[in-house]
Coordinates of C-alpha atoms in Angstrom, one line a residue:
Chain A
M1 CA 72.9 -6.5 44.2
R2 CA 72.5 -4.8 40.6
I3 CA 69.7 -2.5 39.5
G4 CA 68.4 -2.3 36.1
I5 CA 67.5 0.9 34.0
L6 CA 64.8 0.4 31.0
G7 CA 66.7 1.9 28.2
I8 CA 64.1 1.8 25.6
Q9 CA 63.4 5.6 25.4
G10 CA 63.7 8.3 27.3
D11 CA 66.2 9.7 30.2
F12 CA 67.5 6.9 31.2
D13 CA 71.1 8.0 30.9
L14 CA 70.1 10.4 34.0
H15 CA 68.9 7.8 36.1
R16 CA 72.0 6.1 35.3
K17 CA 74.0 9.3 36.8
K18 CA 71.9 8.8 39.8
L19 CA 72.8 5.4 40.4
E20 CA 76.5 6.2 39.8
E21 CA 76.1 9.3 42.3
A22 CA 74.6 6.7 45.1
G23 CA 77.3 3.9 44.3
V24 CA 74.6 1.2 43.3
E25 CA 75.5 -1.1 40.4
Y26 CA 73.5 -0.9 37.4
R27 CA 72.7 -2.3 33.9
I28 CA 70.8 -0.6 31.0
V29 CA 68.0 -3.3 29.9
K30 CA 67.0 -3.1 26.5
K31 CA 65.6 -7.1 26.0
A32 CA 64.3 -9.8 28.1
E33 CA 67.3 -11.6 28.6
E34 CA 69.0 -8.5 30.0
L35 CA 66.5 -8.9 33.1
E36 CA 68.4 -11.8 34.3
G37 CA 70.6 -11.0 37.4
I38 CA 68.9 -7.7 38.0
D39 CA 67.3 -7.2 41.6
G40 CA 65.0 -4.2 40.7
I41 CA 64.3 -1.7 37.6
I42 CA 63.9 1.8 37.0
F43 CA 61.4 3.1 34.7
P44 CA 62.6 6.4 33.5
G45 CA 60.8 9.4 32.1
G46 CA 60.2 9.6 28.5
E47 CA 57.2 8.9 26.1
S48 CA 54.7 6.3 27.6
T49 CA 53.3 5.6 24.1
T50 CA 56.7 4.9 22.6
I51 CA 58.1 2.8 25.6
T52 CA 55.0 0.7 26.1
K53 CA 55.1 -0.1 22.0
I54 CA 58.3 -1.3 22.0
L55 CA 57.8 -3.4 25.4
K56 CA 55.1 -5.1 23.8
R57 CA 56.8 -5.5 20.3
Y58 CA 59.9 -7.1 22.1
E59 CA 58.0 -9.1 24.6
L60 CA 59.2 -7.7 27.7
D61 CA 55.7 -6.6 28.9
K62 CA 54.9 -10.2 29.9
T63 CA 58.0 -11.0 31.6
L64 CA 58.0 -7.5 33.6
R65 CA 54.4 -8.1 34.6
E66 CA 55.1 -11.2 36.2
K67 CA 58.2 -10.2 37.8
I68 CA 56.5 -7.2 39.2
S69 CA 53.3 -9.0 40.5
G70 CA 55.9 -11.4 42.2
G71 CA 57.3 -8.4 44.3
F72 CA 60.0 -7.5 42.0
P73 CA 61.2 -3.5 43.2
V74 CA 60.3 -0.8 40.5
F75 CA 61.3 2.8 40.7
A76 CA 58.8 4.9 38.3
T77 CA 58.7 8.2 37.2
C78 CA 56.3 9.9 35.2
A79 CA 55.8 8.0 31.9
G80 CA 57.0 5.0 34.2
I81 CA 54.1 5.5 36.4
I82 CA 52.0 5.5 33.4
M83 CA 53.5 2.2 32.3
L84 CA 52.5 0.7 35.6
A85 CA 48.9 2.0 36.3
S86 CA 45.9 0.0 36.2
K87 CA 43.4 2.3 35.3
F88 CA 43.0 5.8 33.3
E89 CA 41.0 8.4 32.6
G90 CA 40.3 9.5 29.1
R91 CA 42.7 8.5 26.4
E92 CA 43.4 5.2 27.8
E93 CA 43.3 3.1 24.7
E94 CA 46.7 4.5 23.7
V95 CA 48.6 3.2 26.5
N96 CA 49.2 -0.8 26.8
S97 CA 50.1 -0.5 30.6
L98 CA 51.2 -3.4 32.7
G99 CA 48.4 -2.7 35.3
V100 CA 50.3 -3.6 38.3
L101 CA 49.8 -0.4 40.1
D102 CA 46.6 -0.1 41.8
V103 CA 46.2 4.0 40.7
K104 CA 43.9 5.8 38.4
I105 CA 46.0 8.4 36.0
H106 CA 44.9 11.2 34.2
R107 CA 47.8 11.9 31.6
N108 CA 49.1 15.4 30.8
A109 CA 46.7 16.5 33.5
Y110 CA 48.6 19.9 34.2
G111 CA 48.4 20.8 30.3
R112 CA 51.0 21.0 27.5
Q113 CA 54.6 21.8 28.1
R114 CA 54.1 25.4 28.5
E115 CA 52.5 24.3 31.5
S116 CA 55.3 22.1 33.0
F117 CA 56.7 23.8 36.1
E118 CA 59.0 22.9 39.0
V119 CA 58.0 23.5 42.5
P120 CA 59.7 22.6 46.2
L121 CA 58.1 19.5 47.4
K122 CA 58.1 17.8 51.0
V123 CA 58.3 13.9 50.9
T124 CA 58.2 11.3 53.5
L125 CA 61.0 8.7 53.1
G126 CA 60.5 6.2 55.9
S127 CA 61.0 8.2 59.2
D128 CA 62.5 11.3 57.4
E129 CA 60.8 14.1 56.0
V130 CA 63.0 15.5 53.0
E131 CA 62.6 18.5 51.0
I132 CA 63.4 18.2 47.2
T133 CA 62.5 20.0 43.9
G134 CA 59.6 18.5 42.2
V135 CA 60.2 18.8 38.3
F136 CA 57.0 18.1 36.4
I137 CA 57.1 17.8 32.7
R138 CA 54.0 17.3 31.0
A139 CA 53.1 15.3 33.9
P140 CA 50.3 12.9 34.7
K141 CA 48.2 13.5 37.8
I142 CA 47.1 10.5 40.3
V143 CA 43.6 10.9 40.6
E144 CA 42.7 8.0 42.5
V145 CA 44.6 5.3 44.7
G146 CA 43.9 2.0 45.6
K147 CA 43.9 0.6 49.4
D148 CA 47.5 -0.9 49.3
V149 CA 48.7 2.4 48.3
E150 CA 50.9 4.7 50.6
V151 CA 51.1 8.5 49.9
L152 CA 54.5 9.7 50.5
G153 CA 54.2 13.3 49.1
T154 CA 51.3 15.5 47.6
F155 CA 51.1 18.5 45.3
E156 CA 47.8 20.7 45.4
G157 CA 46.2 18.0 47.6
S158 CA 47.2 15.2 44.8
P159 CA 49.6 12.3 45.3
V160 CA 52.7 12.9 43.6
L161 CA 55.3 9.9 45.3
I162 CA 53.4 6.7 46.1
R163 CA 54.4 3.2 47.4
Q164 CA 52.5 0.0 46.5
G165 CA 55.0 -2.8 48.4
R166 CA 58.2 -2.6 46.5
I167 CA 56.8 -0.5 43.7
L168 CA 57.9 3.4 44.4
A169 CA 56.4 5.8 41.7
M170 CA 56.3 9.4 41.2
T171 CA 54.7 11.9 38.9
F172 CA 57.7 14.3 38.8
H173 CA 61.5 13.6 37.7
P174 CA 64.1 13.3 40.7
E175 CA 66.6 12.5 37.9
L176 CA 66.1 16.5 36.8
S177 CA 67.0 17.6 40.3
E178 CA 69.7 17.7 42.9
G179 CA 69.8 14.9 45.5
I180 CA 69.7 11.0 45.5
E181 CA 67.4 10.7 48.8
I182 CA 64.6 8.8 46.9
Y183 CA 67.2 6.8 45.1
K184 CA 68.7 5.7 48.6
F185 CA 65.4 4.9 49.7
F186 CA 64.6 2.9 46.8
E187 CA 68.1 1.2 47.2
N188 CA 67.0 -0.1 50.8
L189 CA 63.4 -1.8 49.4
V190 CA 65.8 -3.6 46.8
K191 CA 68.2 -4.8 49.7
E192 CA 65.2 -5.6 51.6
R193 CA 64.0 -8.1 48.8
V194 CA 67.3 -9.3 48.0
S195 CA 68.0 -10.3 51.9
N196 CA 64.3 -11.8 52.0
V197 CA 64.8 -13.9 48.7
Chain B
M1 CA 52.0 28.6 49.3
N2 CA 54.8 27.3 46.9
A3 CA 56.6 29.0 44.5
I4 CA 55.5 27.2 41.1
L5 CA 58.0 27.9 38.3
T6 CA 57.2 27.7 34.8
G7 CA 59.3 28.0 31.8
T8 CA 62.6 27.7 33.3
F9 CA 65.5 26.4 31.8
K10 CA 65.3 23.1 33.6
V11 CA 61.9 22.7 32.9
K12 CA 62.7 23.3 29.1
V13 CA 65.8 21.0 29.1
G14 CA 63.7 18.7 30.8
L15 CA 61.4 18.2 27.9
A16 CA 64.4 17.8 25.6
E17 CA 65.9 15.1 28.0
M18 CA 62.5 13.0 27.8
L19 CA 62.4 13.0 24.0
K20 CA 65.9 11.3 24.1
G21 CA 66.3 8.0 22.3
G22 CA 63.4 8.6 20.3
V23 CA 62.3 9.6 16.9
I24 CA 60.6 12.9 15.8
M25 CA 58.5 12.8 12.9
D26 CA 57.5 15.6 10.1
V27 CA 53.8 15.4 9.5
T28 CA 51.4 17.1 7.3
S29 CA 48.0 16.1 8.6
A30 CA 46.2 14.5 11.5
D31 CA 46.1 11.2 9.8
Q32 CA 49.8 11.1 9.3
A33 CA 50.6 12.3 13.2
K34 CA 48.2 9.3 14.2
I35 CA 50.1 7.1 12.2
A36 CA 53.6 8.4 13.4
E37 CA 52.2 7.8 17.2
Q38 CA 51.3 4.5 16.4
A39 CA 54.6 3.7 14.8
G40 CA 56.1 4.8 18.3
A41 CA 57.3 8.4 17.3
V42 CA 58.1 10.6 20.6
A43 CA 56.9 13.6 19.0
V44 CA 55.7 15.1 15.6
M45 CA 56.6 18.1 13.9
A46 CA 53.3 19.8 12.3
L47 CA 54.1 21.1 9.1
E48 CA 52.3 22.4 5.8
R49 CA 54.7 20.9 3.4
V50 CA 57.6 18.2 4.0
P51 CA 61.2 19.8 3.3
A52 CA 61.3 17.8 0.2
D53 CA 58.3 19.4 -1.3
I54 CA 59.6 23.0 -0.1
R55 CA 62.6 22.3 -2.0
K56 CA 60.6 21.3 -5.1
E57 CA 58.0 23.8 -5.1
G58 CA 60.1 26.7 -3.7
G59 CA 58.2 30.0 -2.8
V60 CA 58.5 31.6 0.7
A61 CA 58.0 28.7 3.1
R62 CA 56.3 29.5 6.4
M63 CA 54.9 28.9 9.5
A64 CA 52.1 26.0 9.2
D65 CA 48.3 27.2 9.5
P66 CA 47.1 27.2 13.0
Q67 CA 44.4 25.2 12.1
K68 CA 46.6 22.4 10.8
I69 CA 48.6 22.4 13.9
I70 CA 45.6 22.5 16.1
E71 CA 44.1 19.6 14.1
I72 CA 47.8 17.3 14.9
M73 CA 47.4 18.7 18.5
E74 CA 43.9 17.0 19.0
A75 CA 44.7 13.8 17.2
V76 CA 47.6 12.5 19.2
S77 CA 48.9 12.6 23.1
I78 CA 52.6 12.8 22.2
P79 CA 54.3 16.1 22.2
V80 CA 53.7 18.2 18.9
M81 CA 56.4 20.6 17.8
A82 CA 56.0 23.3 14.8
K83 CA 58.6 25.4 13.0
V84 CA 58.9 29.2 12.6
R85 CA 61.1 31.2 10.2
I86 CA 64.5 32.1 11.6
G87 CA 63.9 35.4 13.6
H88 CA 60.2 35.6 13.4
F89 CA 59.2 35.8 16.7
V90 CA 55.7 36.5 16.0
E91 CA 55.4 33.2 14.4
A92 CA 56.6 31.7 17.7
Q93 CA 54.3 33.8 19.8
I94 CA 51.5 32.2 17.9
L95 CA 52.6 28.8 18.5
E96 CA 53.2 29.4 21.9
A97 CA 49.5 30.7 22.2
L98 CA 48.4 27.4 20.4
G99 CA 50.4 25.6 23.1
V100 CA 52.7 23.8 20.9
D101 CA 55.2 21.8 23.0
F102 CA 58.7 22.6 21.4
I103 CA 59.2 25.5 18.7
D104 CA 62.1 24.8 16.2
E105 CA 63.5 28.0 15.0
S106 CA 64.2 26.5 11.1
E107 CA 66.4 27.0 8.4
V108 CA 64.2 24.9 6.3
L109 CA 61.6 27.9 6.1
T110 CA 62.3 31.0 4.5
P111 CA 64.7 33.2 7.1
A112 CA 62.5 36.5 8.3
D113 CA 65.6 38.2 9.5
E114 CA 69.1 38.2 8.5
E115 CA 70.8 39.3 11.4
Y116 CA 69.0 37.9 14.4
H117 CA 67.7 34.9 15.2
I118 CA 64.7 34.7 18.1
N119 CA 65.3 35.7 21.9
K120 CA 64.3 32.7 23.1
H121 CA 64.5 33.4 26.7
Q122 CA 61.4 35.6 26.6
F123 CA 59.3 32.2 25.8
K124 CA 57.8 29.8 28.1
V125 CA 57.8 27.2 25.2
P126 CA 61.3 25.3 24.7
F127 CA 63.3 25.9 21.4
V128 CA 65.3 23.7 19.2
C129 CA 67.7 25.1 16.7
G130 CA 69.8 23.6 13.9
A131 CA 73.8 24.0 14.1
R132 CA 76.7 22.9 11.9
D133 CA 79.3 23.6 14.1
L134 CA 80.1 24.1 17.9
G135 CA 80.1 28.0 17.7
E136 CA 76.6 27.8 16.1
A137 CA 75.4 25.7 18.7
L138 CA 76.6 27.5 21.6
R139 CA 75.3 30.9 19.9
R140 CA 71.7 29.4 19.9
I141 CA 72.2 28.1 23.3
T142 CA 72.9 31.8 24.5
E143 CA 69.9 32.8 22.9
G144 CA 67.9 30.4 25.0
A145 CA 67.7 27.0 22.7
A146 CA 66.9 24.3 25.1
M147 CA 67.9 21.8 22.4
L148 CA 70.0 21.5 19.2
R149 CA 70.0 19.3 16.0
T150 CA 72.3 18.9 13.3
K151 CA 71.2 21.1 10.1
G152 CA 72.1 18.4 7.9
E153 CA 70.6 19.0 4.2
A154 CA 66.9 18.8 4.8
G155 CA 64.5 17.1 2.2
T156 CA 67.6 15.4 0.3
G157 CA 67.2 12.0 1.9
N158 CA 71.0 12.2 2.0
V159 CA 72.7 12.0 5.2
V160 CA 76.0 13.3 4.6
E161 CA 75.5 16.6 5.8
A162 CA 73.9 15.3 9.0
V163 CA 77.3 13.2 9.5
R164 CA 79.5 16.2 8.5
H165 CA 77.8 18.4 11.1
M166 CA 77.5 15.9 14.0
R167 CA 81.2 14.8 13.6
K168 CA 82.2 18.7 13.3
I169 CA 80.6 19.3 16.6
Q170 CA 81.9 16.3 18.3
S171 CA 85.4 16.6 17.5
E172 CA 85.3 20.4 18.2
I173 CA 84.0 19.3 21.8
K174 CA 86.6 16.9 22.2
R175 CA 89.1 19.3 21.1
L176 CA 87.8 22.1 23.7
T177 CA 88.5 19.5 26.7
T178 CA 92.2 19.2 25.8
L179 CA 92.5 23.0 26.3
G180 CA 94.1 24.6 29.0
E181 CA 92.1 27.2 30.9
E182 CA 94.3 30.2 29.5
E183 CA 93.4 28.9 25.9
L184 CA 89.4 29.3 26.7
V185 CA 89.1 33.2 26.2
A186 CA 90.8 33.1 23.1
E187 CA 88.9 29.9 22.1
S188 CA 85.5 31.7 23.0
K189 CA 86.5 34.6 20.7
K190 CA 87.4 32.4 17.9
L191 CA 84.1 30.1 18.4
G192 CA 82.0 33.5 18.5
A193 CA 80.4 32.3 21.7
P194 CA 80.5 33.1 25.3
Y195 CA 83.1 32.3 27.6
E196 CA 80.8 30.3 30.4
L197 CA 79.6 28.1 27.9
V198 CA 82.9 27.7 26.5
K199 CA 84.0 26.5 30.1
Y200 CA 81.2 24.4 30.6
V201 CA 82.0 22.2 27.2
H202 CA 85.6 22.1 28.5
D203 CA 84.8 21.1 31.7
N204 CA 82.2 18.6 30.9
G205 CA 83.0 17.1 27.6
K206 CA 79.4 17.8 26.3
L207 CA 76.8 20.5 25.6
P208 CA 74.6 21.7 28.2
V209 CA 71.5 20.6 26.2
P210 CA 70.8 17.6 24.2
N211 CA 72.0 17.3 20.7
F212 CA 69.8 15.5 18.4
A213 CA 70.3 14.4 14.4
A214 CA 68.4 16.0 11.7
G215 CA 68.5 16.7 7.8
G216 CA 68.4 13.9 5.2
I217 CA 67.9 10.8 7.4
A218 CA 65.9 8.4 5.3
T219 CA 66.9 4.6 6.5
P220 CA 66.9 2.8 10.0
A221 CA 70.5 2.6 9.2
D222 CA 70.7 6.6 8.6
A223 CA 69.2 6.8 12.1
A224 CA 71.2 4.0 14.2
L225 CA 74.6 6.0 12.3
M226 CA 73.6 9.3 13.7
M227 CA 72.8 7.7 16.8
Q228 CA 76.4 5.7 16.9
L229 CA 77.9 9.1 16.0
G230 CA 76.8 10.4 18.9
A231 CA 73.0 11.8 18.3
E232 CA 70.5 11.6 21.6
S233 CA 67.7 11.3 19.2
V234 CA 66.7 11.6 15.5
F235 CA 64.3 13.8 13.5
V236 CA 63.1 12.5 10.4
G237 CA 61.4 14.8 7.7
S238 CA 60.7 13.8 4.4
G239 CA 62.2 10.5 4.8
I240 CA 59.1 8.7 6.2
F241 CA 56.1 10.0 4.4
K242 CA 57.9 10.6 1.0
S243 CA 58.5 6.5 1.2
E244 CA 56.6 4.0 -0.3
D245 CA 55.3 2.2 3.0
P246 CA 55.5 5.3 5.8
E247 CA 53.9 3.1 8.3
K248 CA 56.6 0.2 8.3
R249 CA 59.3 2.3 7.8
A250 CA 58.4 4.7 10.7
R251 CA 58.3 1.7 13.1
A252 CA 61.6 0.4 11.6
I253 CA 63.5 3.5 12.5
V254 CA 61.9 3.7 15.7
E255 CA 63.3 0.1 16.6
A256 CA 66.6 1.2 14.9
V257 CA 67.0 4.2 17.2
T258 CA 66.2 2.0 20.4
F259 CA 68.4 -0.8 19.4
Y260 CA 71.0 1.5 17.5
N261 CA 74.0 -0.3 18.6
D262 CA 72.6 -3.9 17.8
P263 CA 73.1 -5.0 14.2
E264 CA 71.1 -8.0 14.3
V265 CA 68.1 -6.0 15.3
L266 CA 69.2 -3.3 12.7
A267 CA 69.4 -5.8 9.8
R268 CA 65.7 -7.5 10.7
V269 CA 63.9 -4.0 10.7
S270 CA 65.9 -2.8 7.7
K271 CA 64.4 -6.0 5.6
G272 CA 61.4 -5.1 2.9
L273 CA 60.6 -1.6 3.7
G274 CA 59.7 -0.6 0.1
E275 CA 61.3 2.0 -1.7
P276 CA 62.9 4.8 0.7
M277 CA 62.5 8.3 -0.6
R278 CA 64.4 9.2 -3.8
G279 CA 67.1 11.4 -2.5
I280 CA 69.7 14.3 -4.0
D281 CA 73.3 14.2 -4.4
V282 CA 73.8 17.2 -2.2
T283 CA 77.0 18.2 -4.3
K284 CA 74.5 18.8 -7.3
L285 CA 72.8 21.3 -5.4
S286 CA 73.7 25.1 -6.1
S287 CA 74.8 27.2 -3.1
D288 CA 71.3 29.2 -3.2
E289 CA 69.6 25.8 -3.1
L290 CA 71.4 24.9 0.2
L291 CA 69.1 25.4 3.6
Q292 CA 72.0 24.6 5.8
T293 CA 73.7 28.2 5.3
R294 CA 70.7 29.8 6.5
G295 CA 71.4 31.1 10.0
W296 CA 74.8 32.1 11.5

């Protein structure tokens, strides 16, 4: 089993370190052909406008959309969730998202960098309740979720960690705090899929 | 009630991490900011004049007019940075009040204090500072900088000084990792930097904050060169909007940073970009024309 990390832009190297810590094989993915032979993918934090533009210019968007619609596992943080979302509040014209995750996103909902924050969170991973530090950087807010979306963690009443099938998405940055529980949970989603196919 | 913490070092460095592998572009208007965002910039630096014009026109270079910064912030959704003079903490207070996402305490502007840099711990907004060597880099981190960049020689379109500074910092980091623990106190004195940070670099082989490249980058090849030398992102100042076709050049530099290790992509994006900014031979500048010697 090998997990890809989208390496177009952003803090993908921090996700790489987490996968190393979890003992998972990985590959940095920048081009469509590098998607071959990987069993799931991480969409890192970064600037969603930058990443989606390059995805389109290098025609990764089509391949990714098809794969993810077919059940390919995705782990998405912050910019990553914006890249997956199907609906936006406000400045939606700027993001060319893949539209595979049934949520409505409000970008930079908490304000500017001045308002970025960290806060202890409780999230549900399978049968475990886990305490983690949620680091929110110019974070988006999930303002609506579709019927197939399961909410695994909230902050001030809004979902911050969600799951839709094999998509695990969050508005905070687990790669910026201690612990690999969320990565382990995702590893299991990928393993499940690998053994099913 | 949960303890919500804003302005922590983790939150500040967090934004620097998000900007990795990207291009931060100098802009002087809302229109330029939109062009930069469309090209794929990860952030823009809001300025009154680009460094090449500051160099040409002379006079005291200060923080940009807040009106201009607001217009740029309203025009784009990517983070907006702005520059303050070295030591001018009131300009920084103003930028923080405006909601600027990152403050560059920059040698490109005329220094306001010849002894002290800003105490950056007092701000919730993160700071980036320039450095030419490891000691300077660690002193800025001690003062609270959440990101570093090479100083290079801004406004010249000549990458030679950025290369010099990046190589210097990288080789000093490498050297530190080879020292014995007993040598670190003496090394800390030599570098003019606190022992804890010297120890961190010795143990980890890297700086505790991201290190970007800046100063004289004008082409996709320049940007990829800095990335291959170890920069984690690239600032492009005068290089874009002082060139013949800013839009095309901006896109090309963005792609060159993503694919900095892929010569075929670099060859393709470097084609037919029109005239780059003219550039200046740095050795022809007199010592009082150098911007990099500002700050200490």
